[in-house]
mmCIF file of C-alpha atoms and ligand atoms in Angstrom:
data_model
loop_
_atom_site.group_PDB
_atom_site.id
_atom_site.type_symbol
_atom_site.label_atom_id
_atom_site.label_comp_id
_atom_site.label_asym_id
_atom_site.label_seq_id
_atom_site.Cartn_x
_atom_site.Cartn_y
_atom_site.Cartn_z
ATOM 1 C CA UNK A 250 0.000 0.000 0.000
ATOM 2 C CA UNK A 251 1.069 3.377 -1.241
ATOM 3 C CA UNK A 252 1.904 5.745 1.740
ATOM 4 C CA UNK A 253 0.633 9.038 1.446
ATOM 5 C CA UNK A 254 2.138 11.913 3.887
ATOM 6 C CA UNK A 255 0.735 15.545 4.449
ATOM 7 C CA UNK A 256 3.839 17.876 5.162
ATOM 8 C CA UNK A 257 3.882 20.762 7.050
ATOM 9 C CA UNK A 258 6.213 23.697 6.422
ATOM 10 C CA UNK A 259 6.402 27.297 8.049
ATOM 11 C CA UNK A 260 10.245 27.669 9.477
ATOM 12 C CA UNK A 261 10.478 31.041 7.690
ATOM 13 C CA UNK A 262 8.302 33.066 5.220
ATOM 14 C CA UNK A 263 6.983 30.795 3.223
ATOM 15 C CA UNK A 264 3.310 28.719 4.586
ATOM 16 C CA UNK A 265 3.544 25.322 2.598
ATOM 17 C CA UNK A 266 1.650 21.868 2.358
ATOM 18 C CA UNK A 267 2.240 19.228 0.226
ATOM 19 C CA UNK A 268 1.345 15.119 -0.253
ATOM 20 C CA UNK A 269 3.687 12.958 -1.237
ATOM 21 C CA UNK A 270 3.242 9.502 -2.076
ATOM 22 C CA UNK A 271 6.398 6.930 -1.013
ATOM 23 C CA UNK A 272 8.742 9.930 0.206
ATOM 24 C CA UNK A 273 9.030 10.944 -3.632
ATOM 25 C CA UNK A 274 6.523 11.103 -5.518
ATOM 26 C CA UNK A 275 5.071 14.666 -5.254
ATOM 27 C CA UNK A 276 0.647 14.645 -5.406
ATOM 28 C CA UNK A 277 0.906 18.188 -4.546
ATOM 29 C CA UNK A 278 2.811 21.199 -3.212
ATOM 30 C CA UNK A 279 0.863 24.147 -2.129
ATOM 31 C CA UNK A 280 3.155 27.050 -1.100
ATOM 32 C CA UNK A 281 2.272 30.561 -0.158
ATOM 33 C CA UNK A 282 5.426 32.833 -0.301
ATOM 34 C CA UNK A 283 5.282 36.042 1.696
ATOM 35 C CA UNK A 284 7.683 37.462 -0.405
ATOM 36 C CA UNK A 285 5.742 40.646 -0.997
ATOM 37 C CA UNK A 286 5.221 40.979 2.767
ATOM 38 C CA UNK A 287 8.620 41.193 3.797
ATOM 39 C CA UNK A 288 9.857 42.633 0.736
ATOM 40 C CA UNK A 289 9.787 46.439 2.526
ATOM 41 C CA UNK A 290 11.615 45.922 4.933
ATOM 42 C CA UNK A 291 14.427 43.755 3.367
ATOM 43 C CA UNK A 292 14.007 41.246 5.179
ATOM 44 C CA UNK A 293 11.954 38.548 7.228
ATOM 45 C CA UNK A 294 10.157 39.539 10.091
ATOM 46 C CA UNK A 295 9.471 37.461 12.341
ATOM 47 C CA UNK A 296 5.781 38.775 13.657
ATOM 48 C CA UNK A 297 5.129 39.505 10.051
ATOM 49 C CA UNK A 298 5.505 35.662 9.405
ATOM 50 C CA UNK A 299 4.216 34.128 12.167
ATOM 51 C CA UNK A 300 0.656 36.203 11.521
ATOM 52 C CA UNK A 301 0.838 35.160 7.577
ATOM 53 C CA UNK A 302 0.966 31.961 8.724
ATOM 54 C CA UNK A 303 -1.666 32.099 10.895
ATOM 55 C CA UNK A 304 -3.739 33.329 8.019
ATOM 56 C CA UNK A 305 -2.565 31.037 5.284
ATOM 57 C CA UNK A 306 -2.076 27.858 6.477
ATOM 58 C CA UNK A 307 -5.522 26.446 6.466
ATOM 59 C CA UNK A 308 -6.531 27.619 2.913
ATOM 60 C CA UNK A 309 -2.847 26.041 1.814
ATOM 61 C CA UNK A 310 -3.498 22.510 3.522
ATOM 62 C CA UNK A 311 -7.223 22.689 2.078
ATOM 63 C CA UNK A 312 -5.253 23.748 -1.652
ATOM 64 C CA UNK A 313 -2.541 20.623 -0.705
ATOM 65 C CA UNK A 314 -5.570 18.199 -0.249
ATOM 66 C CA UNK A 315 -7.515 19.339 -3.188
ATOM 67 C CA UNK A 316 -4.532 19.425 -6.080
ATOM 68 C CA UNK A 317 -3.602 16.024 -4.962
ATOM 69 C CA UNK A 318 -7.319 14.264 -5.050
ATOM 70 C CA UNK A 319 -7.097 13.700 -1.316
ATOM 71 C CA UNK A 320 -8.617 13.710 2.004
ATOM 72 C CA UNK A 321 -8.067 14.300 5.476
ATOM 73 C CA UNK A 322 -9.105 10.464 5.871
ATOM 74 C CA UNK A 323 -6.674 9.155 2.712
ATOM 75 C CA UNK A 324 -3.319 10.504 4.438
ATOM 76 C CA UNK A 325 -1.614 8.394 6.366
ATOM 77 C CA UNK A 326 0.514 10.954 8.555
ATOM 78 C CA UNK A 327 1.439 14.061 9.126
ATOM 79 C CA UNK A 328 4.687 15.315 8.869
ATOM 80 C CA UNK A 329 5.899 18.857 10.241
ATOM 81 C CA UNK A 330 9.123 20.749 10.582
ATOM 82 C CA UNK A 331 10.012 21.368 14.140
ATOM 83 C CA UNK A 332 12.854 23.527 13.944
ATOM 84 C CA UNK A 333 15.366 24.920 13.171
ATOM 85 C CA UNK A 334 13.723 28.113 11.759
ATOM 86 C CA UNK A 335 11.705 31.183 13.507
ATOM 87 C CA UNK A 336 10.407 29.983 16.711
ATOM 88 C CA UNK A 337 7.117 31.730 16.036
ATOM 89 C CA UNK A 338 7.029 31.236 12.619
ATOM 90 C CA UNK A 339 7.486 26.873 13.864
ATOM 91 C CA UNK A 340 4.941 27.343 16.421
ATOM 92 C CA UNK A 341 2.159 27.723 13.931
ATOM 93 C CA UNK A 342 2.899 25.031 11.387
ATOM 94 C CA UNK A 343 3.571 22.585 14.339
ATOM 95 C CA UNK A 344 0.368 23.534 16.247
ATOM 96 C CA UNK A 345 -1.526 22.854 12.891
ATOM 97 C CA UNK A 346 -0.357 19.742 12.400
ATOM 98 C CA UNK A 347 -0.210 18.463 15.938
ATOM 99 C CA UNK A 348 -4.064 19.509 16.345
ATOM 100 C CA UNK A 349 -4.916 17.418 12.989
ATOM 101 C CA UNK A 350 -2.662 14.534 14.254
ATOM 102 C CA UNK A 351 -4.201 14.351 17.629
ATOM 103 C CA UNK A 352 -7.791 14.815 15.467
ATOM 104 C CA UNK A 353 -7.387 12.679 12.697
ATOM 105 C CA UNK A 354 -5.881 10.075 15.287
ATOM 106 C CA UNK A 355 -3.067 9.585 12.833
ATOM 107 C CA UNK A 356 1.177 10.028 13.447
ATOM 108 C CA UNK A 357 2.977 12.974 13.989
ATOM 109 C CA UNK A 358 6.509 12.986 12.500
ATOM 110 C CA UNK A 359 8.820 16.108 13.407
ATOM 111 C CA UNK A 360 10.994 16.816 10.289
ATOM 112 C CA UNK A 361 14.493 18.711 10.324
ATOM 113 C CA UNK A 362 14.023 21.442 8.241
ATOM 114 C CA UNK A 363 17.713 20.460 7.119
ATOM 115 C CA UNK A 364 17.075 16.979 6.799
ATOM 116 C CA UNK A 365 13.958 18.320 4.372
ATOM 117 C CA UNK A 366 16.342 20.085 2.047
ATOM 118 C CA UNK A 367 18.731 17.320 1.703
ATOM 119 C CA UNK A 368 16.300 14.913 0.926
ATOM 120 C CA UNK A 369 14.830 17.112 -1.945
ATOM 121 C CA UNK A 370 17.286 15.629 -4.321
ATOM 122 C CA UNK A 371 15.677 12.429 -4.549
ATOM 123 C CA UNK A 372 12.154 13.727 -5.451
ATOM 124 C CA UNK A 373 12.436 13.675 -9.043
ATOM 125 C CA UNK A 374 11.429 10.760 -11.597
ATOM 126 C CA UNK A 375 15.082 9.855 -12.218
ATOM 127 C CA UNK A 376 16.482 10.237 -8.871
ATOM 128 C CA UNK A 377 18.732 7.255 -8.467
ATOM 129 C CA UNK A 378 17.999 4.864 -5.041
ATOM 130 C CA UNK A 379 19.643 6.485 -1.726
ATOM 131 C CA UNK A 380 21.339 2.775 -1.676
ATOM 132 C CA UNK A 381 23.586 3.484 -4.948
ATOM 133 C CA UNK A 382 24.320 7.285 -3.650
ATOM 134 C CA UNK A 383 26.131 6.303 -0.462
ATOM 135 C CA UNK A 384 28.292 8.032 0.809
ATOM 136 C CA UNK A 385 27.017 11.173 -0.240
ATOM 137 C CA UNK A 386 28.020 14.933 0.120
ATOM 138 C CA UNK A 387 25.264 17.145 0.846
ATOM 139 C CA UNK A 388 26.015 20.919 -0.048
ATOM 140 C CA UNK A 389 23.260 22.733 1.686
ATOM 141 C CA UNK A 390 23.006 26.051 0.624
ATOM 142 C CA UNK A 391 20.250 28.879 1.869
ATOM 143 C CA UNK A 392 19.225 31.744 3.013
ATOM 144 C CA UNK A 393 19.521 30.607 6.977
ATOM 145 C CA UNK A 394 22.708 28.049 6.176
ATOM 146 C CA UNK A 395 25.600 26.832 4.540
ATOM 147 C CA UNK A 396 27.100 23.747 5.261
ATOM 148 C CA UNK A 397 29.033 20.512 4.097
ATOM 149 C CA UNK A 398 27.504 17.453 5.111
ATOM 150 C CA UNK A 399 28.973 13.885 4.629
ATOM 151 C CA UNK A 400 26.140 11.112 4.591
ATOM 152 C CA UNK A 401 26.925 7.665 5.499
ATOM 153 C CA UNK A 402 23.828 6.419 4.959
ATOM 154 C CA UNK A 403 20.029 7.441 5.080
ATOM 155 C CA UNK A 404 19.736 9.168 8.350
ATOM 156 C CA UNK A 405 23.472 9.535 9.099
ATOM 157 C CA UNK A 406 25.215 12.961 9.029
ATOM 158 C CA UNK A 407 28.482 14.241 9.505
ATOM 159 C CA UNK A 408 28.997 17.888 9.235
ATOM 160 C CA UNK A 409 31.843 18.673 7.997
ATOM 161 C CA UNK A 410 31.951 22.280 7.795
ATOM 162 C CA UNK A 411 29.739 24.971 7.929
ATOM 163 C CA UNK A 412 29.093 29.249 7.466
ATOM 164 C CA UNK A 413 31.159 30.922 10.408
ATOM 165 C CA UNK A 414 28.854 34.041 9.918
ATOM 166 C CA UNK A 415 26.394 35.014 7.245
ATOM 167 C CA UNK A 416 24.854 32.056 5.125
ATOM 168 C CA UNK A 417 25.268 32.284 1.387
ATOM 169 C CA UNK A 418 21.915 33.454 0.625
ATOM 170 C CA UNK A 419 22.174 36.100 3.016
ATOM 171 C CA UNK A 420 25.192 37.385 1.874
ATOM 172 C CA UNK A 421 23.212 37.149 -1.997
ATOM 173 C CA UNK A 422 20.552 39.281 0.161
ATOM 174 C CA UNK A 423 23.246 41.875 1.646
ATOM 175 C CA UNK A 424 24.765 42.352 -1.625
ATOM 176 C CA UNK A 425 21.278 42.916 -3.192
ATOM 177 C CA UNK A 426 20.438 46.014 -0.464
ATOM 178 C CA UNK A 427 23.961 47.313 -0.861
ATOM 179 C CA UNK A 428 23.127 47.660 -4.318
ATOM 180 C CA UNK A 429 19.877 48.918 -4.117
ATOM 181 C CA UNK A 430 18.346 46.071 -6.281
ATOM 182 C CA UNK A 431 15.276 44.491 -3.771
ATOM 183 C CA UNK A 432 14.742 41.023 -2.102
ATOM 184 C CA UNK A 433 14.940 38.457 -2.150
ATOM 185 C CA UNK A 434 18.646 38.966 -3.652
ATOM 186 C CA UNK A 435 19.480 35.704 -5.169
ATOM 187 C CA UNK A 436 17.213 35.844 -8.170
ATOM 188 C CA UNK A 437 17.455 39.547 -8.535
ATOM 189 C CA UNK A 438 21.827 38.840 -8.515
ATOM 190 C CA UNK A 439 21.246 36.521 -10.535
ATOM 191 C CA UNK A 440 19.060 38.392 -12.951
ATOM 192 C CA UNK A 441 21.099 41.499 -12.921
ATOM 193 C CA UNK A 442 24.264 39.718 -13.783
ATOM 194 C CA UNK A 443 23.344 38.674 -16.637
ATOM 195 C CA UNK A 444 25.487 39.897 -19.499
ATOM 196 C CA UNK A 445 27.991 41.043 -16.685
ATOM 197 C CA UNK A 446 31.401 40.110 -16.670
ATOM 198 C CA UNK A 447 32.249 37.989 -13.648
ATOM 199 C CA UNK A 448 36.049 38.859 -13.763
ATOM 200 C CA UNK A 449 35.530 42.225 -13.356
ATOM 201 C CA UNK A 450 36.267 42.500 -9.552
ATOM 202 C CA UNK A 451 38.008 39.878 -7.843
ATOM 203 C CA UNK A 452 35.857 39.866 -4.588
ATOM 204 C CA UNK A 453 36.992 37.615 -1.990
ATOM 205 C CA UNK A 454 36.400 33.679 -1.393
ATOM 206 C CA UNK A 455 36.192 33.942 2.188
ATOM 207 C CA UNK A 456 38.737 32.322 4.931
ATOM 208 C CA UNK A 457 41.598 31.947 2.130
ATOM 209 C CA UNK A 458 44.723 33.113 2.101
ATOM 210 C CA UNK A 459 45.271 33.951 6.090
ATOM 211 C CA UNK A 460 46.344 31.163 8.519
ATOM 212 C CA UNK A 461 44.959 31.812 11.722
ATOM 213 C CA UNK A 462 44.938 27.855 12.475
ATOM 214 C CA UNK A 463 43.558 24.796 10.630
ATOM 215 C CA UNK A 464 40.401 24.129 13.185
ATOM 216 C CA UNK A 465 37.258 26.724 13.458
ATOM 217 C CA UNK A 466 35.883 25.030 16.131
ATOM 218 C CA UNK A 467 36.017 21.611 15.542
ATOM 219 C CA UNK A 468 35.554 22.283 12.302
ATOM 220 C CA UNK A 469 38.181 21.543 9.365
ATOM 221 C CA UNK A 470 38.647 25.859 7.863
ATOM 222 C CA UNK A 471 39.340 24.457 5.083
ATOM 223 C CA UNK A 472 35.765 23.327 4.282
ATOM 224 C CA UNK A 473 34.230 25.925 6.108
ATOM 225 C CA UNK A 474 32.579 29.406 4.734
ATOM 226 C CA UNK A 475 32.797 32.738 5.515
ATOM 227 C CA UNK A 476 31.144 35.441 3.439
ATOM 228 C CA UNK A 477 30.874 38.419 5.921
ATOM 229 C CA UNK A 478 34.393 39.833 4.590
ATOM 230 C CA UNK A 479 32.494 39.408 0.842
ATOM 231 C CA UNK A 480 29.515 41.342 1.966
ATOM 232 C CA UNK A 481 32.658 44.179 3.776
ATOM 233 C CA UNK A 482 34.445 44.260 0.323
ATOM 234 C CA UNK A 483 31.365 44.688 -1.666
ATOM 235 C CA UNK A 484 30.357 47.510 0.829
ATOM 236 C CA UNK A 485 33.824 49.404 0.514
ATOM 237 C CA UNK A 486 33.509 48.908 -3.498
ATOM 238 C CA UNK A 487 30.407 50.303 -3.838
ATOM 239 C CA UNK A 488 31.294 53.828 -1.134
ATOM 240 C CA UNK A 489 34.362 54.167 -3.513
ATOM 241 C CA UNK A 490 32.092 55.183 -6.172
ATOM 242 C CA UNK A 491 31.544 58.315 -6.780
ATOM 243 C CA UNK A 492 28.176 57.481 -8.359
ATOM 244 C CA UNK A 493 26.076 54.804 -7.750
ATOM 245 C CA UNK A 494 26.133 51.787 -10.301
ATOM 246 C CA UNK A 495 24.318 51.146 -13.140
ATOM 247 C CA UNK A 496 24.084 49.461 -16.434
ATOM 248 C CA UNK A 497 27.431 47.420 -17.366
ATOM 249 C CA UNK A 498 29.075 48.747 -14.027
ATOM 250 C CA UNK A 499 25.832 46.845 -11.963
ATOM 251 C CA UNK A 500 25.832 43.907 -14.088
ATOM 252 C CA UNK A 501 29.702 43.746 -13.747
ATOM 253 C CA UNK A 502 29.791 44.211 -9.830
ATOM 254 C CA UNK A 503 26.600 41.607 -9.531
ATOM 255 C CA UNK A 504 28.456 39.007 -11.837
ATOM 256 C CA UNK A 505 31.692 39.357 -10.263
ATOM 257 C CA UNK A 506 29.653 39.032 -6.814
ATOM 258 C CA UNK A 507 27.351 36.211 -7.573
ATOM 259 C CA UNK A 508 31.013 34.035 -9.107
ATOM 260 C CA UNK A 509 32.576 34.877 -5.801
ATOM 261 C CA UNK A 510 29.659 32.695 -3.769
ATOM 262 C CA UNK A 511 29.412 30.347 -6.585
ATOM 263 C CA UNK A 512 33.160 29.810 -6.173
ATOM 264 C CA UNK A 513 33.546 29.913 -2.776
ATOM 265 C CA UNK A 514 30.667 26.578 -2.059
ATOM 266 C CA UNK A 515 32.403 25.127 -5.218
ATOM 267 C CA UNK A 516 35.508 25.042 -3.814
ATOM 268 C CA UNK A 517 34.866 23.971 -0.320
ATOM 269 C CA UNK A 518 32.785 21.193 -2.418
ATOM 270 C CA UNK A 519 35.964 20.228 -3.928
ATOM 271 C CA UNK A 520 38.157 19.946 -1.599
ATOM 272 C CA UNK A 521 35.658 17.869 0.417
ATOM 273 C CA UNK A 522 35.742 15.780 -2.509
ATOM 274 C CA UNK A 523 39.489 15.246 -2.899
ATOM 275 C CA UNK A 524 39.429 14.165 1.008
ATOM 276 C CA UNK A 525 36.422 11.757 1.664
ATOM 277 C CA UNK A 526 35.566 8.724 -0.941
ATOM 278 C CA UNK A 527 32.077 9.556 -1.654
ATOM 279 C CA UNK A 528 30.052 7.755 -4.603
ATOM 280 C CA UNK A 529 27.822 10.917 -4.871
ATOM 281 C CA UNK A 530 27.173 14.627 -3.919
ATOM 282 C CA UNK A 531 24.545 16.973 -4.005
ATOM 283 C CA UNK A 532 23.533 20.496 -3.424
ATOM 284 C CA UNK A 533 20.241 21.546 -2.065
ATOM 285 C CA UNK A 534 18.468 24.560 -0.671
ATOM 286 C CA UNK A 535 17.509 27.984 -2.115
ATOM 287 C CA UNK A 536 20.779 29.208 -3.585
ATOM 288 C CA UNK A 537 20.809 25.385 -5.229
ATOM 289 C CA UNK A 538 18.254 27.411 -7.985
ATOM 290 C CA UNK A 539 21.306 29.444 -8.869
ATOM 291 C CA UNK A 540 22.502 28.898 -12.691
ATOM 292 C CA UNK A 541 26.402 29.350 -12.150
ATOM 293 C CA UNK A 542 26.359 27.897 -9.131
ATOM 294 C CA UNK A 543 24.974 24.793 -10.833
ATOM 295 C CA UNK A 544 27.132 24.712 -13.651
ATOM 296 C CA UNK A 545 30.266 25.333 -11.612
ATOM 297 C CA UNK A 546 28.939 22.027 -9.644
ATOM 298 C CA UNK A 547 28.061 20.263 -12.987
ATOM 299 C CA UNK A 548 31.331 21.080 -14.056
ATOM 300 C CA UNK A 549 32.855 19.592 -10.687
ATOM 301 C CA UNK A 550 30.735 16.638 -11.303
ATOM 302 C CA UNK A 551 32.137 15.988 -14.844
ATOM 303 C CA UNK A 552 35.962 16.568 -14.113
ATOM 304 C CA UNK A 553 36.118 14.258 -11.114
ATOM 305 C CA UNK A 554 33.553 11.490 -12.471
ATOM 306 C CA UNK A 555 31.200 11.908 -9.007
ATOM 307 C CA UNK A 556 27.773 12.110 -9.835
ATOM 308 C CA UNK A 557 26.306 14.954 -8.685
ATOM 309 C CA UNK A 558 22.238 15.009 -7.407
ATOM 310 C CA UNK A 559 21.065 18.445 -8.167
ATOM 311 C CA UNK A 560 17.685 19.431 -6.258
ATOM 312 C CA UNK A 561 14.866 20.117 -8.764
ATOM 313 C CA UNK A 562 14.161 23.778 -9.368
ATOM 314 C CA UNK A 563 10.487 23.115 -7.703
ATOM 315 C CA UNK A 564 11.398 22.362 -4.369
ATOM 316 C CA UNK A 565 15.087 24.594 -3.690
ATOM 317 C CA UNK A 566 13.075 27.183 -1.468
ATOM 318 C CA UNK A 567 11.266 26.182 1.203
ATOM 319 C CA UNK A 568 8.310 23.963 0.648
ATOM 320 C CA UNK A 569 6.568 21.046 2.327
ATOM 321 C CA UNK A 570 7.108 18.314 -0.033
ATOM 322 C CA UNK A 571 10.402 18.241 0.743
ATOM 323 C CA UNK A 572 9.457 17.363 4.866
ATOM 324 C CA UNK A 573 7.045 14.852 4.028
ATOM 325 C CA UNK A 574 9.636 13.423 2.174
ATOM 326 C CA UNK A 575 12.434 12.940 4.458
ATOM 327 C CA UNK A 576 9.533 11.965 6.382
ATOM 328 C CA UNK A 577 8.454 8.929 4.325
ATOM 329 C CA UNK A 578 12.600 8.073 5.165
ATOM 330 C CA UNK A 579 12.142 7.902 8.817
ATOM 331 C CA UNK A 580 9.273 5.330 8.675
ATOM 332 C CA UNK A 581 10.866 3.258 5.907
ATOM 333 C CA UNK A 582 13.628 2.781 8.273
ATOM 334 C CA UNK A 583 11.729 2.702 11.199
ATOM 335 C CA UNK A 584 13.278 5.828 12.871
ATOM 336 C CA UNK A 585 10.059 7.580 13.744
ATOM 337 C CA UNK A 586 11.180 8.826 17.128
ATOM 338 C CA UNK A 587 8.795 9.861 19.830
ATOM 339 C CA UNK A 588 5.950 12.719 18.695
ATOM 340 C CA UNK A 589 8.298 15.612 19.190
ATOM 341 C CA UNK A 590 6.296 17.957 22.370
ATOM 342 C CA UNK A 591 7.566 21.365 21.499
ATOM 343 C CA UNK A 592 9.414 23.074 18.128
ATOM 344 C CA UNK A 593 13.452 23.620 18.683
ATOM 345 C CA UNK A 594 14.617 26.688 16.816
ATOM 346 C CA UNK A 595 17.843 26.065 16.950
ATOM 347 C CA UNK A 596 17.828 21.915 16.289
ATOM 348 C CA UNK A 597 20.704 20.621 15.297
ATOM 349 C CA UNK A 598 21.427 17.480 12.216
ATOM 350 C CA UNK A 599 21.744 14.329 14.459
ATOM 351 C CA UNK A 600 22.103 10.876 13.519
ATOM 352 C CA UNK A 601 18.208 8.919 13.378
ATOM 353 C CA UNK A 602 19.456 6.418 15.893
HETATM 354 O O1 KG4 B 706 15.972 27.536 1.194
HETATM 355 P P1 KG4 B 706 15.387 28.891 1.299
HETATM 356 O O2 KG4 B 706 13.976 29.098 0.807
HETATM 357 O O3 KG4 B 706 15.425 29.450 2.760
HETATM 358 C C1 KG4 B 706 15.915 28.871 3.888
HETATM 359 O O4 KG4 B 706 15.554 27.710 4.216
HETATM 360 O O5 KG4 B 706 16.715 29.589 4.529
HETATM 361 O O6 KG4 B 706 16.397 29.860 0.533
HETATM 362 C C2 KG4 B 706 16.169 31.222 0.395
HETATM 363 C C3 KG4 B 706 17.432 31.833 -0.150
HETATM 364 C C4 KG4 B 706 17.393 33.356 -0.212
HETATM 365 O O7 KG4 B 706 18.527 33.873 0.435
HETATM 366 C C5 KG4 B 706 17.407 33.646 -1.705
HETATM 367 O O8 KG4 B 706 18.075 34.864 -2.010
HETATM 368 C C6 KG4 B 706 18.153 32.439 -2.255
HETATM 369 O O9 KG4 B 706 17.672 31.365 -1.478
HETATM 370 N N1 KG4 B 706 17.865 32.211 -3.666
HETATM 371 C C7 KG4 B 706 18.827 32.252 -4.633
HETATM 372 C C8 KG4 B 706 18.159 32.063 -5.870
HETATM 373 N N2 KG4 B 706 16.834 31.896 -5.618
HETATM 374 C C9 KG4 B 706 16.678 31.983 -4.265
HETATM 375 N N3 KG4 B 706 20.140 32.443 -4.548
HETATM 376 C C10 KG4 B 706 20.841 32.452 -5.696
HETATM 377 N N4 KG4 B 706 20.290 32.316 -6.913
HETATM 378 C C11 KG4 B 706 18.966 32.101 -7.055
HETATM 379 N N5 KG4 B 706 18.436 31.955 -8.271
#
């Protein structure tokens, strides 16, 4: 019998609710992004989301039912992230779906929000089985984190390395108010680079080039990121000017920009490579939608021979599919822990057993 999971999703600023069938096949994936909400103010905020959410949930689980041909009575479980994320923003989500749990007298399965984005890259049609991928490194890239993760297995992390300060989205987000351009800043980067030439300005890769020690923490620097001292650089370019940029000068400075990310996750990835035998990596998360990014990894992927899983342009930014997924994973391996009681804002990746 098919198993069919309703996911939950409201970390940040976007109110989602999807079915999936199996952990992969996607019925539906309703998503209301508050986008235009934030947008003023450059950024999330937090009351702001949490009272979207409030509003939008129950029309976007009504949508998730309805696109997929469902019912409350044809799920099988719920699945909900429970942190990390905005605590208030959590709250509502997990109140939603631990009311229709406790309702519907079926499970509750608390979802990583992390764990959600790795598992995206195995919800497409051709996604090869998680037993042929193993090892795997996970590049998870978005707008609340950057890290490295090495996957022994379905369940099992190692994290290698992760963002000493802002994540790579955010600094894509910085650079975008620093310029003027709107939010969120990875598409509009992305957009206004076009055309630009990425050599132009040689901004900074982050954590290269000084030795202050070979552990952050107990960390590797090496595979770590930094892109606070991009965000600086970009900053001190831009006061420099005279004038503010525009036309080939903007498209120059947003294409040199937007390499300088796309180079700095490609060469952590890289270097991860070169040290731990994996059969497989991946990259996941918002900034996953971005097009050099992607090709640098593609390229990557075709000099060293390691397939690469690239998450499908559907389900980068947050969504729910993407929990009910990994949530499909924990009850395939029988790893459904106990109902989690509260949301954890600041949970951490941890091993299923
Ligand atoms: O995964 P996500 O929805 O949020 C978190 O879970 O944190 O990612 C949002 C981030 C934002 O910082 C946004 O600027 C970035 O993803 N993003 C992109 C692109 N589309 C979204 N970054 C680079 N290029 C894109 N095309």
């Amino acid at each position: 019998m098919p198993m069919k999971i309703l996911g939950l999703e409201s970390s940040c600023d976007e109110t989602a609710a999807a079915i999936v069938e199996n952990g992969r096949k996607v019925l539906s994936n309703a998503i209301y992004s508050q986008i235009e909400k934030h947008r003023p103010y450059g950024g999330v905020v937090p009351e702001i989301a949490s009272r979207n959410h409030v509003e939008k949930l129950p029309g976007i689980i009504e949508e998730a039912l309805k696109d997929a041909g469902e019912t409350y009575d044809s799920i099988d479980a719920i699945a909900v992230t429970y942190g990390p994320g905005l605590a208030s923003s959590l709250l509502i989500g997990f109140s939603a779906a631990k009311t229709l749990a406790h309702r519907l007298n079926k499970p509750l399965i608390g979802v990583n929000h992390h764990e959600g984005h790795l598992h995206s890259v195995f919800m497409k049609e051709d996604a090869p089985a998680e037993k042929d991928v193993y090892p795997m490194l996970g590049l998870l890239v978005s707008g609340g984190d950057s890290s490295l993760v090495l996957m022994h297995g379905t369940g099992k992390y190692e994290l290698l390395g992760s963002t000493i300060d802002d994540a790579a989205g955010e600094a894509l987000d910085k650079a975008a108010a620093v310029l003027k351009l709107g939010y969120p800043g990875g598409p509009i980067i992305q957009k206004t680079a076009e055309g630009g030439n990425p050599k132009a300005i040689r901004f900074p890769r982050g954590l290269d080039g000084i030795d202050r020690g070979k552990w952050i923490y107990k960390y590797d620097r090496d595979l770590c990121f930094s892109f606070s001292g991009l965000k600086t650089s970009l900053l001190t370019y831009v006061k420099k000017m005279d004038h503010e940029p525009v036309g080939d000068e903007l498209r120059d400075i947003a294409a040199s920009y937007q390499e300088a990310v796309a180079d700095a996750l490609t060469i952590r990835v890289k270097r991860a490579l070169e040290r731990f035998p994996v059969k497989s990596f991946s990259c996941s998360g918002g900034v996953s939608m971005n097009k050099i990014l992607r090709e640098k990894l593609t390229n990557l992927s075709e000099v060293t021979g390691i397939p690469l899983l690239l998450c499908p342009p559907s389900l980068c930014t947050d969504n729910a599919a993407m929990i009910a997924g990994a949530a499909y994973e924990k009850v395939r391996m029988g790893k459904v822990d106990k109902e989690p009681i509260d949301v954890n804002p600041n949970l951490k990746l941890a091993d299923w057993d």
